[in-house]
PDB file of C-alpha atoms in Angstrom:
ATOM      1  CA  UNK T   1     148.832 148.081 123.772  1.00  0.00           C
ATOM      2  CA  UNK T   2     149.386 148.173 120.207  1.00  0.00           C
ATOM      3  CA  UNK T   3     148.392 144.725 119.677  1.00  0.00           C
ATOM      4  CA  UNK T   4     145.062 145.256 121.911  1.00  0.00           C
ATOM      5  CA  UNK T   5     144.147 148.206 119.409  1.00  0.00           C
ATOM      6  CA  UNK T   6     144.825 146.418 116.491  1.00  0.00           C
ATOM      7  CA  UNK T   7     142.622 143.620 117.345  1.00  0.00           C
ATOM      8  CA  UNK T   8     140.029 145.931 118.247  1.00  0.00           C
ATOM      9  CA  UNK T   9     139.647 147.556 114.600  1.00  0.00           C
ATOM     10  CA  UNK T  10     139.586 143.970 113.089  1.00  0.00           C
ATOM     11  CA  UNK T  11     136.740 143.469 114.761  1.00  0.00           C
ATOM     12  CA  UNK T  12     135.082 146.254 113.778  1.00  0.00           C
ATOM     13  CA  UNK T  13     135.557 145.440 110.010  1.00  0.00           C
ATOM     14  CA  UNK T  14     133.738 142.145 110.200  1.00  0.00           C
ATOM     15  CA  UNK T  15     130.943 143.910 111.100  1.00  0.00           C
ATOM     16  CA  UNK T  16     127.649 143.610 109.198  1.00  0.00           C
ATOM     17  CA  UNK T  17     128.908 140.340 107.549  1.00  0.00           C
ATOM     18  CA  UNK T  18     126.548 137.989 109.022  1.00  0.00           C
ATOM     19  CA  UNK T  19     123.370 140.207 108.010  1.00  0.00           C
ATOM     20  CA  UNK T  20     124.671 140.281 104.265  1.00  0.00           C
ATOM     21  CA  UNK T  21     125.259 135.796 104.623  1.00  0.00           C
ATOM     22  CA  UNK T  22     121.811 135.774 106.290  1.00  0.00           C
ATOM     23  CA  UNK T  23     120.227 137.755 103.428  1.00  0.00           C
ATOM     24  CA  UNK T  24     122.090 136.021 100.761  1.00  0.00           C
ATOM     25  CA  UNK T  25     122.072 132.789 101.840  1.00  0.00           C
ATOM     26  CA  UNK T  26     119.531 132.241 104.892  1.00  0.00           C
ATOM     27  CA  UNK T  27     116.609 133.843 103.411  1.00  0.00           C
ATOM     28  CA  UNK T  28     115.818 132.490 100.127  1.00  0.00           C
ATOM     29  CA  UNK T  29     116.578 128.617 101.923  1.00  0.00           C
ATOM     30  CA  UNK T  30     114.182 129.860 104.648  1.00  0.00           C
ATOM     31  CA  UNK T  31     111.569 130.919 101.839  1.00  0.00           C
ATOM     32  CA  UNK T  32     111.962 127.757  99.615  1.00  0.00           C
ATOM     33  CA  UNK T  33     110.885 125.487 102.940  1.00  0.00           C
ATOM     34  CA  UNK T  34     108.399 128.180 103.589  1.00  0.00           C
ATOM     35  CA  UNK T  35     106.915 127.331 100.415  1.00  0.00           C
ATOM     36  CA  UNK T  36     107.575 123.414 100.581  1.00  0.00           C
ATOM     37  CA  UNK T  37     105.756 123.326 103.880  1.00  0.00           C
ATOM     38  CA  UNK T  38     102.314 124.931 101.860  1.00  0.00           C
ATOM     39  CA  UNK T  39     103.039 122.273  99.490  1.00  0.00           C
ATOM     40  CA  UNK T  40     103.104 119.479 102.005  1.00  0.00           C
ATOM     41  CA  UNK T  41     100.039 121.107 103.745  1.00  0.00           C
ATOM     42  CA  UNK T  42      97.986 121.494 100.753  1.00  0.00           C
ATOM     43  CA  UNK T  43      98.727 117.809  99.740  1.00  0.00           C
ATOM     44  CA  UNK T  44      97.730 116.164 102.655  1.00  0.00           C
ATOM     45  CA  UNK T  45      94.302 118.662 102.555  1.00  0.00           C
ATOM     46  CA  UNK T  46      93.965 117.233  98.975  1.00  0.00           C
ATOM     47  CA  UNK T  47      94.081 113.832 100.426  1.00  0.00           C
ATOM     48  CA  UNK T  48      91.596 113.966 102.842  1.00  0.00           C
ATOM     49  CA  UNK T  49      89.105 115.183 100.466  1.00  0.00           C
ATOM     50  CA  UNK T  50      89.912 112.878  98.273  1.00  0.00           C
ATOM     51  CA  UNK T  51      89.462 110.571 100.901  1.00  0.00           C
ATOM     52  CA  UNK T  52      85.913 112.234 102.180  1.00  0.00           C
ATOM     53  CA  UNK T  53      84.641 111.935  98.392  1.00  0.00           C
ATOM     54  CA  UNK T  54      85.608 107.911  97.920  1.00  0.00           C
ATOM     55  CA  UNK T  55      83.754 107.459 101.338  1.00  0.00           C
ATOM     56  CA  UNK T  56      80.630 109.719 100.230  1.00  0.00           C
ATOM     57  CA  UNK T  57      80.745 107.923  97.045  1.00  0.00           C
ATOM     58  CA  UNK T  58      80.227 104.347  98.272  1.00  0.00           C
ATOM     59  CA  UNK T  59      77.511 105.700 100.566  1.00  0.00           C
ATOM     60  CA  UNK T  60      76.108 106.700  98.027  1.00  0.00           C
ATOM     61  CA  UNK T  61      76.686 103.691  96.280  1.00  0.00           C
ATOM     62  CA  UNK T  62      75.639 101.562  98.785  1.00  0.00           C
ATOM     63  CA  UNK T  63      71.907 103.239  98.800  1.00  0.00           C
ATOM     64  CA  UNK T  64      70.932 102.424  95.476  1.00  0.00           C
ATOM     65  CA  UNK T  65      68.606  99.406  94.589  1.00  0.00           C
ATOM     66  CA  UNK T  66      70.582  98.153  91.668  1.00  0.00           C
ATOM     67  CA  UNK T  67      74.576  98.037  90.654  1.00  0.00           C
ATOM     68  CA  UNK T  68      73.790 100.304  87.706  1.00  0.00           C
ATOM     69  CA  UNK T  69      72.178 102.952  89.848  1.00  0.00           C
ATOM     70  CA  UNK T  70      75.012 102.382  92.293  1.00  0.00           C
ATOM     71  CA  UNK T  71      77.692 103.683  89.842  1.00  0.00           C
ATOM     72  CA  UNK T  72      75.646 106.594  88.543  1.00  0.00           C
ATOM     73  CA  UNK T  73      75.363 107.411  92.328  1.00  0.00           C
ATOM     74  CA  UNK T  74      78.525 106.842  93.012  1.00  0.00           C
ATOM     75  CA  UNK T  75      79.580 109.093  90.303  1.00  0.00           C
ATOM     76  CA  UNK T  76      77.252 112.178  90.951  1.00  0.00           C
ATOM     77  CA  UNK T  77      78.516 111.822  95.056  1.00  0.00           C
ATOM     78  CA  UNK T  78      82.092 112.131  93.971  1.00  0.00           C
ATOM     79  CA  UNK T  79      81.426 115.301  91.868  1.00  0.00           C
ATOM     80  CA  UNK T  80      79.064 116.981  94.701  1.00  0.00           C
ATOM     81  CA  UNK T  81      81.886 116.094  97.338  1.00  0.00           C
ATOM     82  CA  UNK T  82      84.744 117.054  95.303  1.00  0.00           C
ATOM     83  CA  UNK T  83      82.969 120.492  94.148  1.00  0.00           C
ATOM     84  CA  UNK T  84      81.881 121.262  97.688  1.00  0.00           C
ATOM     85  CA  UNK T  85      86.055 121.146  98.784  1.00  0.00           C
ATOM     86  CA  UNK T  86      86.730 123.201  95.509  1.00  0.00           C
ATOM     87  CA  UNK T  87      88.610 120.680  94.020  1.00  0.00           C
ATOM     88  CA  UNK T  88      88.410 119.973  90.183  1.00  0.00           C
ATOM     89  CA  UNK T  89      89.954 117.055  88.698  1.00  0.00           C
ATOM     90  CA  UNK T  90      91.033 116.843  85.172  1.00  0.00           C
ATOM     91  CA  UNK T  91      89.489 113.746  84.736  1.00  0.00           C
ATOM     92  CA  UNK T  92      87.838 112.264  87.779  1.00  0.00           C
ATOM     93  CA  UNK T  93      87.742 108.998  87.088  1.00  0.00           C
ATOM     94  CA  UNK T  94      85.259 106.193  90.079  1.00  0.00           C
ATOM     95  CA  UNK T  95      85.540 102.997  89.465  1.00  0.00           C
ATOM     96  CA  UNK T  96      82.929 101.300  91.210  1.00  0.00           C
ATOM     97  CA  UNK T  97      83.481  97.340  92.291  1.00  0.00           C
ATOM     98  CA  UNK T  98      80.346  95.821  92.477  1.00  0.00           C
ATOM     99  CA  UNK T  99      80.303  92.506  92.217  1.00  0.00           C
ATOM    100  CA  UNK T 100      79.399  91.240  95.989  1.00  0.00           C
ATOM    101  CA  UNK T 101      76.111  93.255  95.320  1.00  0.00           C
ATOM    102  CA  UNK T 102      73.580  91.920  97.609  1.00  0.00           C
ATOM    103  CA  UNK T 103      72.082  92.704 101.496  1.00  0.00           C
ATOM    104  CA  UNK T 104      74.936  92.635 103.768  1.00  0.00           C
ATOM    105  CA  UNK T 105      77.721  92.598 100.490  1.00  0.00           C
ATOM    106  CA  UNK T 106      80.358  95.694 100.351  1.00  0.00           C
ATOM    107  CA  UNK T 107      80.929  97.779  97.685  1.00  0.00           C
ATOM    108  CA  UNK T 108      84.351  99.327  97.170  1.00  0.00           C
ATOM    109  CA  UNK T 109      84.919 102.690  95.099  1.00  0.00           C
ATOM    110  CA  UNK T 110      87.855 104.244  93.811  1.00  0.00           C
ATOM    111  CA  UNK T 111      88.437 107.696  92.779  1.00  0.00           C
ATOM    112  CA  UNK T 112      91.710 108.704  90.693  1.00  0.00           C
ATOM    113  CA  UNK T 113      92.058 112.426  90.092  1.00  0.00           C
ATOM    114  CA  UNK T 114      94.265 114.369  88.331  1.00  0.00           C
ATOM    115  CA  UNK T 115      94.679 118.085  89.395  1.00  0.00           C
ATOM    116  CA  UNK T 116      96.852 121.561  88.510  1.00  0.00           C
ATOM    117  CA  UNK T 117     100.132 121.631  90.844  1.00  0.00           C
ATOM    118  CA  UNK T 118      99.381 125.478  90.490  1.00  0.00           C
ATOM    119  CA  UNK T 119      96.814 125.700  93.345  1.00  0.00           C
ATOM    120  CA  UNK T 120      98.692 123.811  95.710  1.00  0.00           C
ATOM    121  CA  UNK T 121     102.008 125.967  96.083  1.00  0.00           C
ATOM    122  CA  UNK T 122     100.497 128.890  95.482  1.00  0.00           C
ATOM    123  CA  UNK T 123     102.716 130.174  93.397  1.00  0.00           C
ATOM    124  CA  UNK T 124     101.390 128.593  89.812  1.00  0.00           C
ATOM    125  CA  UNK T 125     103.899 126.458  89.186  1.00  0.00           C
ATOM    126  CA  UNK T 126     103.109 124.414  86.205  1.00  0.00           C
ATOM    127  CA  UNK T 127     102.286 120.502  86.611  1.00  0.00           C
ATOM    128  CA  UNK T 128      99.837 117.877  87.206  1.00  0.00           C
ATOM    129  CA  UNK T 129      99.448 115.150  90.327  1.00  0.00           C
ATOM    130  CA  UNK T 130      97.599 112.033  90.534  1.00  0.00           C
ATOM    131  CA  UNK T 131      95.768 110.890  93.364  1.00  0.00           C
ATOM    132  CA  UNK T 132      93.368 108.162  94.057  1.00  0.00           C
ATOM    133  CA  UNK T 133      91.699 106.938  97.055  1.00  0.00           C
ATOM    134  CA  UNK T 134      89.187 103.958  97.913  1.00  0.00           C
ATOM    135  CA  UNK T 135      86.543 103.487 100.236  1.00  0.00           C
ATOM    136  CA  UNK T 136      84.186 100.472 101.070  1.00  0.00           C
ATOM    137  CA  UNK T 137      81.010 100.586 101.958  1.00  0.00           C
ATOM    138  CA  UNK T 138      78.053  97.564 103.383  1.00  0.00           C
ATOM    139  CA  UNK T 139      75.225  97.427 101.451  1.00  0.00           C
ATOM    140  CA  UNK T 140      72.051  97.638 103.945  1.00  0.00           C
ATOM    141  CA  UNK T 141      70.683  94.304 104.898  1.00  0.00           C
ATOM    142  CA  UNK T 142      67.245  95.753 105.162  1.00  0.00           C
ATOM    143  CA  UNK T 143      67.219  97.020 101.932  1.00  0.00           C
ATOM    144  CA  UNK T 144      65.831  95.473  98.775  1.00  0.00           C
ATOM    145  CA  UNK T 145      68.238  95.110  96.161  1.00  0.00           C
ATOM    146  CA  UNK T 146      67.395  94.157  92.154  1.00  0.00           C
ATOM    147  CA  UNK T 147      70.342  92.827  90.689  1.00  0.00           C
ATOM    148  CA  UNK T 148      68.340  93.007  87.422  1.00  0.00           C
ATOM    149  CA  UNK T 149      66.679  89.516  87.654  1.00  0.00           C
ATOM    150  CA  UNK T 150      63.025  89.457  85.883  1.00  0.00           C
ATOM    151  CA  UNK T 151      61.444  86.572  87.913  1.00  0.00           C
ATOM    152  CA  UNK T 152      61.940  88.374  91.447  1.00  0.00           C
ATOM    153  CA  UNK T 153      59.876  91.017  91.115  1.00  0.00           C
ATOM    154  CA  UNK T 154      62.836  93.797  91.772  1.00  0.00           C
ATOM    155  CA  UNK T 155      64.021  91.680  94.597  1.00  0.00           C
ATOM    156  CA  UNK T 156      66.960  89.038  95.910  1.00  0.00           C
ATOM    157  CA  UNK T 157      66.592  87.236  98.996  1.00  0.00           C
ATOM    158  CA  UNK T 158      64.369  86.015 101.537  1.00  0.00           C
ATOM    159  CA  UNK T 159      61.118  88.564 101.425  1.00  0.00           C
TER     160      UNK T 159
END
């Protein structure tokens, strides 16, 4: 009987230990993958906008009569589809590949941007990340397209 007792008040003394390990230990590794998980979330939103302004970008590229007005296109889309996600980039750098510009050529456009690390955890951590993405886009076969020649008249191709 003495033995039964005795085991009975040892287990009374461990308890409340597992609330004090789960506080001290469970908690704060529950909050840091808490907070990892935004991360990861916020990334992959950050990609797909980056991808949504490389694919508005050679759209936009794609439209213009000449390669010079397909840059400055290309440019202006990647700002209007970056600002419309609230994203700023310090810099945003599009490239714009143009060199199968014709009817029925693609045009490929990369966009590199470099953005605050703060935004994406939410908790302002300091730090910058890269990202880039590229999209191609087919020039319109209907289209005229000037690749700058002065004998065509602002045209290339059969008319």
């Amino acid at each position: 009987m003495t033995v039964h007792m005795r085991h009975r008040r040892i287990r009374r003394a461990d308890r409340g230990s597992v609330s004090v390990e789960m506080a001290v230990i469970v908690l704060p590794l529950a909050a840091v993958m808490a907070v990892f998980a935004i991360f990861c979330t916020r990334l992959a939103v950050v990609r797909l906008d980056l991808n949504a302004a490389a694919a508005a970008a050679a759209r936009a590229a794609s439209m213009a009569r000449t390669p010079q007005a397909a840059t400055a296109a290309a440019v202006e889309a990647a700002h209007q589809n970056l600002a419309g996600h609230r994203r700023t980039c310090d810099p945003l750098e599009v490239a714009v590949d143009g060199t199968d510009y014709r009817r029925g050529g693609r045009i490929a456009v990369t966009i590199t941007c470099r953005m605050s690390t703060a935004g994406l955890t939410g908790l302002g951590l300091p730090g910058t990340l890269t990202g880039s993405a590229t999209a191609h886009a087919v020039i319109d076969t209907h289209r005229a397209v000037s690749l700058g020649s002065t004998g065509s008249r602002g045209r290339s191709g059969p008319s």
